[in-house]
């Protein structure tokens, strides 16, 4: 190794060291401390008491936590399903829009992803409001009064209302990622297919979609992780109600830790949550395989 290469390596490590130290202090060390705490009982004051696996057994006997797992998995899977399908189709349609209007529509369609989740939730709280909300007013105008509901206080509709907000926020990111992937496809492939008589849908199905699967996979991972980790939207819309029917894992973990001062139990649920998130990532990578081609 030459002296110049050694100097660059030393400089690289010097620049990386502050970031590594910050990451260790604020991410790695707290994670392992939380893992140790998951086997203990601690109220935030005084010494910790070792409990073994009791916190984990309690978690799997906790009906609210099992409901929270189901709700989080449902939001992760369903929001990814809808946002990815709609986002990919929107990206494909934008290919046929000229440069002048294409940039405008991409900005408009991506804007929901840039709005903070709490603000988005507050906007939709007014949309779902039973008396003066836009949704019920539209249904009333169309003569569909039988479909009007108190959307956020009805057990049958509250979770799906949250799902709609989550998917709505994710569509724009999927659209931008997949559109970028489509822009990288060699135009000669599409032109050759047109000369062979392929329709636009056949080109999309046989050429475009297989070549952007790496972007679809990335978008799906983002959407699943966002759905699993959803917290602020739930708090702003329902706070886990009605009757805990929309409780999700992050919300129940935080309530047990910071409201009930049961940090050991909250840490145990956090470790279970980490495992579920990792399983979700592995499943997505197996089901949605990325691909590429050589020019």
PDB file of N, CA and C in Angstrom, residues 203-214 289-292:
ATOM      1  N   UNK A 203     -45.818  -4.006 -23.282  1.00  0.00           N
ATOM      2  CA  UNK A 203     -44.484  -3.450 -23.025  1.00  0.00           C
ATOM      3  C   UNK A 203     -44.281  -3.248 -21.523  1.00  0.00           C
ATOM      4  N   UNK A 204     -45.316  -2.735 -20.865  1.00  0.00           N
ATOM      5  CA  UNK A 204     -45.223  -2.542 -19.414  1.00  0.00           C
ATOM      6  C   UNK A 204     -45.044  -3.864 -18.683  1.00  0.00           C
ATOM      7  N   UNK A 205     -45.832  -4.864 -19.074  1.00  0.00           N
ATOM      8  CA  UNK A 205     -45.825  -6.147 -18.369  1.00  0.00           C
ATOM      9  C   UNK A 205     -44.564  -6.954 -18.644  1.00  0.00           C
ATOM     10  N   UNK A 206     -44.109  -6.953 -19.893  1.00  0.00           N
ATOM     11  CA  UNK A 206     -43.014  -7.845 -20.290  1.00  0.00           C
ATOM     12  C   UNK A 206     -41.632  -7.189 -20.230  1.00  0.00           C
ATOM     13  N   UNK A 207     -41.580  -5.858 -20.305  1.00  0.00           N
ATOM     14  CA  UNK A 207     -40.270  -5.189 -20.361  1.00  0.00           C
ATOM     15  C   UNK A 207     -40.056  -4.275 -19.162  1.00  0.00           C
ATOM     16  N   UNK A 208     -40.966  -3.296 -19.012  1.00  0.00           N
ATOM     17  CA  UNK A 208     -40.752  -2.268 -17.993  1.00  0.00           C
ATOM     18  C   UNK A 208     -40.787  -2.855 -16.585  1.00  0.00           C
ATOM     19  N   UNK A 209     -41.853  -3.592 -16.265  1.00  0.00           N
ATOM     20  CA  UNK A 209     -42.013  -4.097 -14.906  1.00  0.00           C
ATOM     21  C   UNK A 209     -40.876  -5.021 -14.472  1.00  0.00           C
ATOM     22  N   UNK A 210     -40.465  -5.999 -15.295  1.00  0.00           N
ATOM     23  CA  UNK A 210     -39.340  -6.852 -14.855  1.00  0.00           C
ATOM     24  C   UNK A 210     -38.050  -6.070 -14.621  1.00  0.00           C
ATOM     25  N   UNK A 211     -37.832  -4.983 -15.388  1.00  0.00           N
ATOM     26  CA  UNK A 211     -36.581  -4.244 -15.284  1.00  0.00           C
ATOM     27  C   UNK A 211     -36.565  -3.235 -14.138  1.00  0.00           C
ATOM     28  N   UNK A 212     -37.725  -2.973 -13.548  1.00  0.00           N
ATOM     29  CA  UNK A 212     -37.740  -2.045 -12.404  1.00  0.00           C
ATOM     30  C   UNK A 212     -38.041  -2.787 -11.096  1.00  0.00           C
ATOM     31  N   UNK A 213     -37.928  -4.118 -11.098  1.00  0.00           N
ATOM     32  CA  UNK A 213     -38.271  -4.879  -9.899  1.00  0.00           C
ATOM     33  C   UNK A 213     -37.382  -4.523  -8.713  1.00  0.00           C
ATOM     34  N   UNK A 214     -36.133  -4.107  -8.982  1.00  0.00           N
ATOM     35  CA  UNK A 214     -35.266  -3.677  -7.868  1.00  0.00           C
ATOM     36  C   UNK A 214     -35.856  -2.445  -7.178  1.00  0.00           C
ATOM     37  N   UNK A 289     -38.391  -9.970  -5.844  1.00  0.00           N
ATOM     38  CA  UNK A 289     -36.985 -10.070  -6.217  1.00  0.00           C
ATOM     39  C   UNK A 289     -36.617  -8.993  -7.223  1.00  0.00           C
ATOM     40  N   UNK A 290     -35.509  -8.350  -6.979  1.00  0.00           N
ATOM     41  CA  UNK A 290     -35.025  -7.313  -7.902  1.00  0.00           C
ATOM     42  C   UNK A 290     -34.348  -7.928  -9.107  1.00  0.00           C
ATOM     43  N   UNK A 291     -34.281  -7.153 -10.173  1.00  0.00           N
ATOM     44  CA  UNK A 291     -33.638  -7.611 -11.399  1.00  0.00           C
ATOM     45  C   UNK A 291     -32.989  -6.473 -12.141  1.00  0.00           C
ATOM     46  N   UNK A 292     -32.198  -6.801 -13.134  1.00  0.00           N
ATOM     47  CA  UNK A 292     -31.512  -5.776 -13.923  1.00  0.00           C
ATOM     48  C   UNK A 292     -31.154  -6.377 -15.273  1.00  0.00           C
TER      49      UNK A 292
END
